[in-house]
Amino acid sequence: MDLAFLHPLYEHPGPWASVYVGTSRHTEDTPHERHLTARAMASELAGQGADEATCRVVGRAIDELRHSSEPHGRALFARGGEVVLDPPLARAPQRDHAVWAPLPRVTPLLELAGEDPVCVVAYVDRKGAAFELRSALGRDDAGGVTGRQWPVHRTGSVDWSERRFQLRVENTWEHSAAEIADALAVSQEETGADLLILVGDDRERHEVRRRLPQRLHHRVVEAAHGAGSRLLDDDVDRARTEHVQTHAAAELQRFLAARGRDDAGRGGAVEGVPALVEAAREHRIDELLIRPDGPDAHREVWIGEDPDQLAMRRTELRTLGEQHSWAARADDALVRSVVTTDAEALVVTVIPGLDDDTPVGGLGALLRWT
């Protein structure tokens, strides 16, 4: 998961209010219920020591959701009387909750709004393609492309002139398939889509896929629907879920292969909080793997004002020259380091056939260099 959208959270010092509220319930009582939620979350933050201005702005932001039709929920990150970031969620939180802490509480966000691939669905036929952008928040038109305007249906005649006509039809379709593939590649780059779903007859889908750039082949899924059909939300959700699971399993396998040591005792992956803290200080983390239910996620570490100032013990920070330090959760401290060094993070769950404790303690990382 690309964490660039979290940068605003680390441009200001803490402490931070981190709030998760669900919006999946929609009844005539919803406005009143969300008003009560706003008061409850503000009160919860105040009880944890948050300043009045931040409590007030969080309560106001939640209260403004009382008429929202958002399907899942919202996360709110605030400090100093200002909501800095309020991303929508792709899944509803199990419960509404608020935390006041030195660092933003972001691990739940990675799980609730994280691996939620944006898709471009391409409805392909021999005359061109229509593109549709799909995400957890709905669907939008994403343009399309029209191929050459030659007749595109072959006849059954064996006459020589008809053979020439059929050849022209084939050439026209091949040109159209190339144009569709080019346009789809551009659409993927513009939207940042994680997944490309091709819909249409078998031959049309295969021809477009074959002409896509090699770098996109691992993002392509072909839907077994005929030309002219429209994918249901369930079809798209299934494709997105399978893509996430496949990616997570591949990254875990890569992690398992990389954590072995070479003859010089070097490895391409580490696990466990002490090793991760050292790797984070050296800016060596390429991808952080987090299992939210792992025992190491809430293990205490010590942080300074800068993202690479983190240690297992407070005295270590003083040795590094840091005069101000705070206790923080290990997962929050590591995510801060990952975001500010432009690394990535992946929330992993139990994968069939792999140890339930992979990575050990619930935290691991693939390294940039060994």
Short mmCIF file of N, CA and C in Angstrom, two decimals, residues 261-266:
data_model
loop_
_atom_site.label_atom_id
_atom_site.label_comp_id
_atom_site.label_asym_id
_atom_site.label_seq_id
_atom_site.Cartn_x
_atom_site.Cartn_y
_atom_site.Cartn_z
N ARG A 261 19.33 -16.20 5.87
CA ARG A 261 20.65 -15.54 5.87
C ARG A 261 21.56 -16.14 4.80
N ASP A 262 22.38 -15.27 4.21
CA ASP A 262 23.37 -15.77 3.26
C ASP A 262 24.63 -16.18 4.01
N ASP A 263 25.68 -16.53 3.28
CA ASP A 263 26.91 -17.01 3.91
C ASP A 263 27.56 -15.95 4.79
N ALA A 264 27.29 -14.70 4.50
CA ALA A 264 27.87 -13.61 5.29
C ALA A 264 26.97 -13.20 6.45
N GLY A 265 25.88 -13.97 6.64
CA GLY A 265 24.97 -13.66 7.74
C GLY A 265 24.01 -12.53 7.46
N ARG A 266 23.86 -12.14 6.20
CA ARG A 266 22.97 -11.05 5.85
C ARG A 266 21.64 -11.58 5.34
#
